[in-house]
PDB file of N, CA and C in Angstrom:
ATOM      1  N   UNK J 608       5.409   8.403 -43.636  1.00 55.00           N
ATOM      2  CA  UNK J 608       6.373   7.774 -42.746  1.00 55.00           C
ATOM      3  C   UNK J 608       7.457   8.786 -42.408  1.00 55.00           C
ATOM      4  N   UNK J 609       8.105   8.625 -41.279  1.00 73.00           N
ATOM      5  CA  UNK J 609       9.080   9.602 -40.799  1.00 73.00           C
ATOM      6  C   UNK J 609      10.512   9.295 -41.227  1.00 73.00           C
ATOM      7  N   UNK J 610      10.714   8.447 -42.176  1.00 83.00           N
ATOM      8  CA  UNK J 610      12.054   8.160 -42.640  1.00 83.00           C
ATOM      9  C   UNK J 610      12.782   7.102 -41.841  1.00 83.00           C
ATOM     10  N   UNK J 611      12.092   6.451 -40.892  1.00 86.00           N
ATOM     11  CA  UNK J 611      12.719   5.397 -40.101  1.00 86.00           C
ATOM     12  C   UNK J 611      12.742   4.100 -40.899  1.00 86.00           C
ATOM     13  N   UNK J 612      13.764   3.283 -40.663  1.00 86.00           N
ATOM     14  CA  UNK J 612      13.807   2.003 -41.392  1.00 86.00           C
ATOM     15  C   UNK J 612      12.687   1.082 -40.933  1.00 86.00           C
ATOM     16  N   UNK J 613      12.185   0.267 -41.828  1.00 87.00           N
ATOM     17  CA  UNK J 613      11.147  -0.700 -41.486  1.00 87.00           C
ATOM     18  C   UNK J 613      11.795  -1.921 -40.848  1.00 87.00           C
ATOM     19  N   UNK J 614      11.180  -2.396 -39.796  1.00 85.00           N
ATOM     20  CA  UNK J 614      11.689  -3.561 -39.086  1.00 85.00           C
ATOM     21  C   UNK J 614      11.179  -4.815 -39.771  1.00 85.00           C
ATOM     22  N   UNK J 615      12.072  -5.747 -39.994  1.00 85.00           N
ATOM     23  CA  UNK J 615      11.705  -7.048 -40.522  1.00 85.00           C
ATOM     24  C   UNK J 615      11.769  -8.035 -39.367  1.00 85.00           C
ATOM     25  N   UNK J 616      10.628  -8.594 -38.969  1.00 83.00           N
ATOM     26  CA  UNK J 616      10.613  -9.503 -37.816  1.00 83.00           C
ATOM     27  C   UNK J 616      11.567 -10.684 -38.016  1.00 83.00           C
ATOM     28  N   UNK J 617      12.333 -10.979 -36.993  1.00 77.00           N
ATOM     29  CA  UNK J 617      13.251 -12.112 -36.916  1.00 77.00           C
ATOM     30  C   UNK J 617      14.369 -12.068 -37.951  1.00 77.00           C
ATOM     31  N   UNK J 618      14.651 -10.897 -38.487  1.00 79.00           N
ATOM     32  CA  UNK J 618      15.695 -10.786 -39.510  1.00 79.00           C
ATOM     33  C   UNK J 618      17.094 -10.962 -38.916  1.00 79.00           C
ATOM     34  N   UNK J 619      17.283 -10.643 -37.643  1.00 78.00           N
ATOM     35  CA  UNK J 619      18.610 -10.722 -37.028  1.00 78.00           C
ATOM     36  C   UNK J 619      18.858 -12.043 -36.307  1.00 78.00           C
ATOM     37  N   UNK J 620      17.938 -12.971 -36.413  1.00 76.00           N
ATOM     38  CA  UNK J 620      18.105 -14.251 -35.723  1.00 76.00           C
ATOM     39  C   UNK J 620      18.894 -15.224 -36.589  1.00 76.00           C
ATOM     40  N   UNK J 621      19.768 -15.962 -35.928  1.00 77.00           N
ATOM     41  CA  UNK J 621      20.530 -17.000 -36.603  1.00 77.00           C
ATOM     42  C   UNK J 621      20.068 -18.325 -36.020  1.00 77.00           C
ATOM     43  N   UNK J 622      19.649 -19.232 -36.866  1.00 76.00           N
ATOM     44  CA  UNK J 622      19.115 -20.496 -36.363  1.00 76.00           C
ATOM     45  C   UNK J 622      20.200 -21.321 -35.688  1.00 76.00           C
ATOM     46  N   UNK J 623      19.816 -22.010 -34.610  1.00 73.00           N
ATOM     47  CA  UNK J 623      20.733 -22.902 -33.916  1.00 73.00           C
ATOM     48  C   UNK J 623      21.601 -22.233 -32.868  1.00 73.00           C
ATOM     49  N   UNK J 624      21.483 -20.936 -32.642  1.00 69.00           N
ATOM     50  CA  UNK J 624      22.360 -20.278 -31.670  1.00 69.00           C
ATOM     51  C   UNK J 624      21.741 -20.151 -30.293  1.00 69.00           C
ATOM     52  N   UNK J 625      20.462 -20.330 -30.180  1.00 67.00           N
ATOM     53  CA  UNK J 625      19.810 -20.187 -28.882  1.00 67.00           C
ATOM     54  C   UNK J 625      20.056 -21.427 -28.038  1.00 67.00           C
ATOM     55  N   UNK J 626      20.443 -21.197 -26.779  1.00 71.00           N
ATOM     56  CA  UNK J 626      20.646 -22.304 -25.852  1.00 71.00           C
ATOM     57  C   UNK J 626      19.438 -22.425 -24.946  1.00 71.00           C
ATOM     58  N   UNK J 627      19.187 -23.641 -24.519  1.00 69.00           N
ATOM     59  CA  UNK J 627      18.105 -23.846 -23.560  1.00 69.00           C
ATOM     60  C   UNK J 627      18.575 -23.329 -22.212  1.00 69.00           C
ATOM     61  N   UNK J 628      17.854 -22.362 -21.661  1.00 69.00           N
ATOM     62  CA  UNK J 628      18.258 -21.808 -20.378  1.00 69.00           C
ATOM     63  C   UNK J 628      17.796 -22.735 -19.259  1.00 69.00           C
ATOM     64  N   UNK J 629      18.630 -22.902 -18.243  1.00 71.00           N
ATOM     65  CA  UNK J 629      18.234 -23.759 -17.125  1.00 71.00           C
ATOM     66  C   UNK J 629      17.070 -23.116 -16.371  1.00 71.00           C
ATOM     67  N   UNK J 630      16.206 -23.930 -15.826  1.00 68.00           N
ATOM     68  CA  UNK J 630      15.085 -23.435 -15.047  1.00 68.00           C
ATOM     69  C   UNK J 630      15.621 -22.818 -13.761  1.00 68.00           C
ATOM     70  N   UNK J 631      15.205 -21.591 -13.489  1.00 76.00           N
ATOM     71  CA  UNK J 631      15.650 -20.912 -12.283  1.00 76.00           C
ATOM     72  C   UNK J 631      14.474 -20.732 -11.350  1.00 76.00           C
ATOM     73  N   UNK J 632      14.783 -20.507 -10.106  1.00 76.00           N
ATOM     74  CA  UNK J 632      13.736 -20.318  -9.112  1.00 76.00           C
ATOM     75  C   UNK J 632      13.325 -21.644  -8.517  1.00 76.00           C
ATOM     76  N   UNK J 633      12.501 -21.564  -7.494  1.00 78.00           N
ATOM     77  CA  UNK J 633      12.082 -22.793  -6.825  1.00 78.00           C
ATOM     78  C   UNK J 633      11.130 -23.606  -7.690  1.00 78.00           C
ATOM     79  N   UNK J 634      11.394 -24.865  -7.791  1.00 76.00           N
ATOM     80  CA  UNK J 634      10.534 -25.791  -8.511  1.00 76.00           C
ATOM     81  C   UNK J 634       9.756 -26.583  -7.474  1.00 76.00           C
ATOM     82  N   UNK J 635       8.548 -26.105  -7.178  1.00 80.00           N
ATOM     83  CA  UNK J 635       7.756 -26.703  -6.114  1.00 80.00           C
ATOM     84  C   UNK J 635       6.567 -27.421  -6.724  1.00 80.00           C
ATOM     85  N   UNK J 636       6.376 -28.629  -6.274  1.00 82.00           N
ATOM     86  CA  UNK J 636       5.211 -29.389  -6.693  1.00 82.00           C
ATOM     87  C   UNK J 636       4.432 -29.733  -5.433  1.00 82.00           C
ATOM     88  N   UNK J 637       3.189 -29.283  -5.385  1.00 87.00           N
ATOM     89  CA  UNK J 637       2.369 -29.534  -4.199  1.00 87.00           C
ATOM     90  C   UNK J 637       1.246 -30.495  -4.551  1.00 87.00           C
ATOM     91  N   UNK J 638       0.852 -31.236  -3.554  1.00 92.00           N
ATOM     92  CA  UNK J 638      -0.270 -32.152  -3.731  1.00 92.00           C
ATOM     93  C   UNK J 638      -1.555 -31.332  -3.841  1.00 92.00           C
ATOM     94  N   UNK J 639      -2.512 -31.772  -4.651  1.00 93.00           N
ATOM     95  CA  UNK J 639      -3.771 -31.044  -4.792  1.00 93.00           C
ATOM     96  C   UNK J 639      -4.482 -30.807  -3.463  1.00 93.00           C
ATOM     97  N   UNK J 640      -4.388 -31.764  -2.544  1.00 95.00           N
ATOM     98  CA  UNK J 640      -5.043 -31.622  -1.241  1.00 95.00           C
ATOM     99  C   UNK J 640      -4.420 -30.473  -0.446  1.00 95.00           C
ATOM    100  N   UNK J 641      -3.094 -30.332  -0.548  1.00 94.00           N
ATOM    101  CA  UNK J 641      -2.409 -29.253   0.165  1.00 94.00           C
ATOM    102  C   UNK J 641      -2.816 -27.894  -0.399  1.00 94.00           C
ATOM    103  N   UNK J 642      -2.881 -27.781  -1.713  1.00 93.00           N
ATOM    104  CA  UNK J 642      -3.293 -26.527  -2.343  1.00 93.00           C
ATOM    105  C   UNK J 642      -4.734 -26.206  -1.969  1.00 93.00           C
ATOM    106  N   UNK J 643      -5.590 -27.189  -2.008  1.00 95.00           N
ATOM    107  CA  UNK J 643      -6.995 -27.001  -1.653  1.00 95.00           C
ATOM    108  C   UNK J 643      -7.124 -26.508  -0.212  1.00 95.00           C
ATOM    109  N   UNK J 644      -6.338 -27.089   0.695  1.00 95.00           N
ATOM    110  CA  UNK J 644      -6.370 -26.670   2.096  1.00 95.00           C
ATOM    111  C   UNK J 644      -5.907 -25.238   2.271  1.00 95.00           C
ATOM    112  N   UNK J 645      -4.847 -24.846   1.559  1.00 95.00           N
ATOM    113  CA  UNK J 645      -4.351 -23.474   1.657  1.00 95.00           C
ATOM    114  C   UNK J 645      -5.388 -22.479   1.137  1.00 95.00           C
ATOM    115  N   UNK J 646      -6.011 -22.802   0.010  1.00 96.00           N
ATOM    116  CA  UNK J 646      -7.019 -21.906  -0.551  1.00 96.00           C
ATOM    117  C   UNK J 646      -8.252 -21.826   0.339  1.00 96.00           C
ATOM    118  N   UNK J 647      -8.627 -22.938   0.960  1.00 97.00           N
ATOM    119  CA  UNK J 647      -9.762 -22.929   1.884  1.00 97.00           C
ATOM    120  C   UNK J 647      -9.463 -22.033   3.073  1.00 97.00           C
ATOM    121  N   UNK J 648      -8.252 -22.140   3.620  1.00 97.00           N
ATOM    122  CA  UNK J 648      -7.867 -21.283   4.747  1.00 97.00           C
ATOM    123  C   UNK J 648      -7.839 -19.809   4.340  1.00 97.00           C
ATOM    124  N   UNK J 649      -7.361 -19.529   3.141  1.00 97.00           N
ATOM    125  CA  UNK J 649      -7.337 -18.154   2.652  1.00 97.00           C
ATOM    126  C   UNK J 649      -8.761 -17.614   2.531  1.00 97.00           C
ATOM    127  N   UNK J 650      -9.656 -18.383   1.935  1.00 97.00           N
ATOM    128  CA  UNK J 650     -11.048 -17.958   1.769  1.00 97.00           C
ATOM    129  C   UNK J 650     -11.708 -17.734   3.123  1.00 97.00           C
ATOM    130  N   UNK J 651     -11.453 -18.626   4.066  1.00 97.00           N
ATOM    131  CA  UNK J 651     -12.029 -18.507   5.405  1.00 97.00           C
ATOM    132  C   UNK J 651     -11.527 -17.231   6.090  1.00 97.00           C
ATOM    133  N   UNK J 652     -10.249 -16.935   5.944  1.00 96.00           N
ATOM    134  CA  UNK J 652      -9.690 -15.722   6.541  1.00 96.00           C
ATOM    135  C   UNK J 652     -10.268 -14.457   5.929  1.00 96.00           C
ATOM    136  N   UNK J 653     -10.468 -14.456   4.625  1.00 96.00           N
ATOM    137  CA  UNK J 653     -11.061 -13.299   3.959  1.00 96.00           C
ATOM    138  C   UNK J 653     -12.487 -13.094   4.453  1.00 96.00           C
ATOM    139  N   UNK J 654     -13.249 -14.171   4.559  1.00 96.00           N
ATOM    140  CA  UNK J 654     -14.629 -14.060   5.039  1.00 96.00           C
ATOM    141  C   UNK J 654     -14.666 -13.538   6.476  1.00 96.00           C
ATOM    142  N   UNK J 655     -13.776 -14.024   7.329  1.00 96.00           N
ATOM    143  CA  UNK J 655     -13.741 -13.558   8.716  1.00 96.00           C
ATOM    144  C   UNK J 655     -13.391 -12.071   8.776  1.00 96.00           C
ATOM    145  N   UNK J 656     -12.448 -11.640   7.952  1.00 94.00           N
ATOM    146  CA  UNK J 656     -12.076 -10.234   7.921  1.00 94.00           C
ATOM    147  C   UNK J 656     -13.215  -9.352   7.448  1.00 94.00           C
ATOM    148  N   UNK J 657     -13.926  -9.805   6.438  1.00 94.00           N
ATOM    149  CA  UNK J 657     -15.065  -9.022   5.940  1.00 94.00           C
ATOM    150  C   UNK J 657     -16.165  -8.940   6.992  1.00 94.00           C
ATOM    151  N   UNK J 658     -16.419 -10.056   7.680  1.00 94.00           N
ATOM    152  CA  UNK J 658     -17.433 -10.045   8.733  1.00 94.00           C
ATOM    153  C   UNK J 658     -17.033  -9.090   9.854  1.00 94.00           C
ATOM    154  N   UNK J 659     -15.776  -9.152  10.263  1.00 93.00           N
ATOM    155  CA  UNK J 659     -15.307  -8.279  11.339  1.00 93.00           C
ATOM    156  C   UNK J 659     -15.386  -6.818  10.912  1.00 93.00           C
ATOM    157  N   UNK J 660     -15.055  -6.516   9.674  1.00 91.00           N
ATOM    158  CA  UNK J 660     -15.141  -5.145   9.180  1.00 91.00           C
ATOM    159  C   UNK J 660     -16.570  -4.659   9.115  1.00 91.00           C
ATOM    160  N   UNK J 661     -17.491  -5.530   8.707  1.00 91.00           N
ATOM    161  CA  UNK J 661     -18.907  -5.148   8.640  1.00 91.00           C
ATOM    162  C   UNK J 661     -19.463  -4.912  10.038  1.00 91.00           C
ATOM    163  N   UNK J 662     -19.077  -5.749  10.990  1.00 90.00           N
ATOM    164  CA  UNK J 662     -19.547  -5.566  12.368  1.00 90.00           C
ATOM    165  C   UNK J 662     -19.016  -4.261  12.941  1.00 90.00           C
ATOM    166  N   UNK J 663     -17.775  -3.940  12.662  1.00 88.00           N
ATOM    167  CA  UNK J 663     -17.185  -2.711  13.178  1.00 88.00           C
ATOM    168  C   UNK J 663     -17.859  -1.496  12.540  1.00 88.00           C
ATOM    169  N   UNK J 664     -18.188  -1.566  11.256  1.00 86.00           N
ATOM    170  CA  UNK J 664     -18.830  -0.444  10.570  1.00 86.00           C
ATOM    171  C   UNK J 664     -20.266  -0.256  11.046  1.00 86.00           C
ATOM    172  N   UNK J 665     -20.916  -1.300  11.531  1.00 85.00           N
ATOM    173  CA  UNK J 665     -22.301  -1.217  11.971  1.00 85.00           C
ATOM    174  C   UNK J 665     -22.450  -0.797  13.427  1.00 85.00           C
ATOM    175  N   UNK J 666     -21.353  -0.680  14.160  1.00 81.00           N
ATOM    176  CA  UNK J 666     -21.427  -0.284  15.561  1.00 81.00           C
ATOM    177  C   UNK J 666     -21.825   1.184  15.660  1.00 81.00           C
ATOM    178  N   UNK J 667     -22.682   1.532  16.630  1.00 77.00           N
ATOM    179  CA  UNK J 667     -23.093   2.931  16.793  1.00 77.00           C
ATOM    180  C   UNK J 667     -21.901   3.818  17.105  1.00 77.00           C
ATOM    181  N   UNK J 668     -21.867   4.980  16.485  1.00 69.00           N
ATOM    182  CA  UNK J 668     -20.793   5.934  16.734  1.00 69.00           C
ATOM    183  C   UNK J 668     -19.537   5.667  15.945  1.00 69.00           C
ATOM    184  N   UNK J 669     -19.538   4.620  15.151  1.00 58.00           N
ATOM    185  CA  UNK J 669     -18.348   4.282  14.373  1.00 58.00           C
ATOM    186  C   UNK J 669     -18.440   4.926  12.998  1.00 58.00           C
ATOM    187  N   UNK J 670     -17.419   5.665  12.629  1.00 58.00           N
ATOM    188  CA  UNK J 670     -17.365   6.266  11.306  1.00 58.00           C
ATOM    189  C   UNK J 670     -16.458   5.473  10.387  1.00 58.00           C
ATOM    190  N   UNK J 671     -15.901   4.370  10.882  1.00 52.00           N
ATOM    191  CA  UNK J 671     -14.992   3.560  10.086  1.00 52.00           C
ATOM    192  C   UNK J 671     -15.746   2.966   8.905  1.00 52.00           C
ATOM    193  N   UNK J 672     -15.243   3.171   7.711  1.00 52.00           N
ATOM    194  CA  UNK J 672     -15.864   2.623   6.521  1.00 52.00           C
ATOM    195  C   UNK J 672     -16.926   3.523   5.925  1.00 52.00           C
ATOM    196  N   UNK J 673     -17.319   4.578   6.623  1.00 52.00           N
ATOM    197  CA  UNK J 673     -18.330   5.485   6.096  1.00 52.00           C
ATOM    198  C   UNK J 673     -17.660   6.507   5.186  1.00 52.00           C
ATOM    199  N   UNK J 674     -18.333   6.827   4.101  1.00 51.00           N
ATOM    200  CA  UNK J 674     -17.798   7.817   3.180  1.00 51.00           C
ATOM    201  C   UNK J 674     -18.325   9.190   3.535  1.00 51.00           C
ATOM    202  N   UNK J 675     -17.509  10.186   3.280  1.00 52.00           N
ATOM    203  CA  UNK J 675     -17.954  11.548   3.449  1.00 52.00           C
ATOM    204  C   UNK J 675     -18.863  11.900   2.282  1.00 52.00           C
ATOM    205  N   UNK J 676     -19.927  12.660   2.529  1.00 57.00           N
ATOM    206  CA  UNK J 676     -20.773  13.055   1.413  1.00 57.00           C
ATOM    207  C   UNK J 676     -19.985  13.905   0.427  1.00 57.00           C
ATOM    208  N   UNK J 677     -20.181  13.659  -0.857  1.00 60.00           N
ATOM    209  CA  UNK J 677     -19.497  14.426  -1.881  1.00 60.00           C
ATOM    210  C   UNK J 677     -18.163  13.859  -2.296  1.00 60.00           C
ATOM    211  N   UNK J 678     -17.751  12.719  -1.712  1.00 57.00           N
ATOM    212  CA  UNK J 678     -16.485  12.106  -2.067  1.00 57.00           C
ATOM    213  C   UNK J 678     -16.706  10.644  -2.417  1.00 57.00           C
ATOM    214  N   UNK J 679     -15.968  10.156  -3.418  1.00 60.00           N
ATOM    215  CA  UNK J 679     -16.047   8.732  -3.720  1.00 60.00           C
ATOM    216  C   UNK J 679     -15.016   7.994  -2.883  1.00 60.00           C
ATOM    217  N   UNK J 680     -14.934   6.680  -3.045  1.00 57.00           N
ATOM    218  CA  UNK J 680     -14.041   5.879  -2.208  1.00 57.00           C
ATOM    219  C   UNK J 680     -12.570   6.115  -2.515  1.00 57.00           C
ATOM    220  N   UNK J 681     -12.247   6.836  -3.614  1.00 58.00           N
ATOM    221  CA  UNK J 681     -10.860   7.101  -3.962  1.00 58.00           C
ATOM    222  C   UNK J 681     -10.443   8.520  -3.596  1.00 58.00           C
ATOM    223  N   UNK J 682     -11.320   9.264  -2.907  1.00 59.00           N
ATOM    224  CA  UNK J 682     -10.976  10.608  -2.485  1.00 59.00           C
ATOM    225  C   UNK J 682     -11.315  11.673  -3.506  1.00 59.00           C
ATOM    226  N   UNK J 683     -11.912  11.279  -4.638  1.00 62.00           N
ATOM    227  CA  UNK J 683     -12.298  12.258  -5.647  1.00 62.00           C
ATOM    228  C   UNK J 683     -13.663  12.836  -5.320  1.00 62.00           C
ATOM    229  N   UNK J 684     -13.917  14.045  -5.784  1.00 62.00           N
ATOM    230  CA  UNK J 684     -15.204  14.688  -5.537  1.00 62.00           C
ATOM    231  C   UNK J 684     -16.229  14.158  -6.529  1.00 62.00           C
ATOM    232  N   UNK J 685     -17.469  14.117  -6.092  1.00 61.00           N
ATOM    233  CA  UNK J 685     -18.561  13.734  -6.967  1.00 61.00           C
ATOM    234  C   UNK J 685     -19.652  14.780  -6.850  1.00 61.00           C
ATOM    235  N   UNK J 686     -20.318  15.075  -7.959  1.00 58.00           N
ATOM    236  CA  UNK J 686     -21.351  16.114  -7.910  1.00 58.00           C
ATOM    237  C   UNK J 686     -22.748  15.538  -7.691  1.00 58.00           C
ATOM    238  N   UNK J 687     -22.846  14.227  -7.475  1.00 56.00           N
ATOM    239  CA  UNK J 687     -24.133  13.617  -7.212  1.00 56.00           C
ATOM    240  C   UNK J 687     -24.881  13.199  -8.461  1.00 56.00           C
ATOM    241  N   UNK J 688     -24.383  13.566  -9.620  1.00 55.00           N
ATOM    242  CA  UNK J 688     -25.038  13.197 -10.873  1.00 55.00           C
ATOM    243  C   UNK J 688     -24.311  12.072 -11.585  1.00 55.00           C
ATOM    244  N   UNK J 689     -23.444  11.392 -10.882  1.00 52.00           N
ATOM    245  CA  UNK J 689     -22.707  10.282 -11.472  1.00 52.00           C
ATOM    246  C   UNK J 689     -21.397  10.720 -12.097  1.00 52.00           C
ATOM    247  N   UNK J 690     -21.158  12.025 -12.179  1.00 53.00           N
ATOM    248  CA  UNK J 690     -19.913  12.518 -12.758  1.00 53.00           C
ATOM    249  C   UNK J 690     -18.891  12.689 -11.643  1.00 53.00           C
ATOM    250  N   UNK J 691     -17.743  12.085 -11.809  1.00 51.00           N
ATOM    251  CA  UNK J 691     -16.691  12.181 -10.798  1.00 51.00           C
ATOM    252  C   UNK J 691     -15.667  13.221 -11.235  1.00 51.00           C
ATOM    253  N   UNK J 692     -15.180  13.985 -10.274  1.00 50.00           N
ATOM    254  CA  UNK J 692     -14.172  14.995 -10.537  1.00 50.00           C
ATOM    255  C   UNK J 692     -13.045  14.804  -9.551  1.00 50.00           C
ATOM    256  N   UNK J 693     -11.840  14.751 -10.044  1.00 51.00           N
ATOM    257  CA  UNK J 693     -10.662  14.575  -9.203  1.00 51.00           C
ATOM    258  C   UNK J 693     -10.100  15.944  -8.873  1.00 51.00           C
ATOM    259  N   UNK J 694      -9.878  16.236  -7.595  1.00 49.00           N
ATOM    260  CA  UNK J 694      -9.268  17.504  -7.218  1.00 49.00           C
ATOM    261  C   UNK J 694      -7.789  17.448  -7.508  1.00 49.00           C
ATOM    262  N   UNK J 695      -7.248  18.591  -7.923  1.00 44.00           N
ATOM    263  CA  UNK J 695      -5.821  18.649  -8.238  1.00 44.00           C
ATOM    264  C   UNK J 695      -5.141  19.614  -7.323  1.00 44.00           C
TER     265      UNK J 695
END
C-alpha cells in the first residue's frame, strides 16, 4: 500500500441530516397511446430515411455511401486481412 488512509464507507454520514430534495425538471405524464404514436412516427421516419439513402446509393454514378478500398467506415486503414490500422 502507498501509505494512504483506508476509506471507511459511510463513516462521515450523520443520520437524519439528509433532506428530501424537491423534484426538479418537467414532470410530464403522457398517455400510452400518445407515446405509442410518437414512437410509431419515429420508426416510420427512420425507415423512410434508410430507404431514401439506399435508393440514392444505388443510383448509377453515385459514390454516396460507397467506401474507398483500403479504408473502413471510420476512416482507418485496413490491410484486407481483418486487421484495422488507424493512421496517425
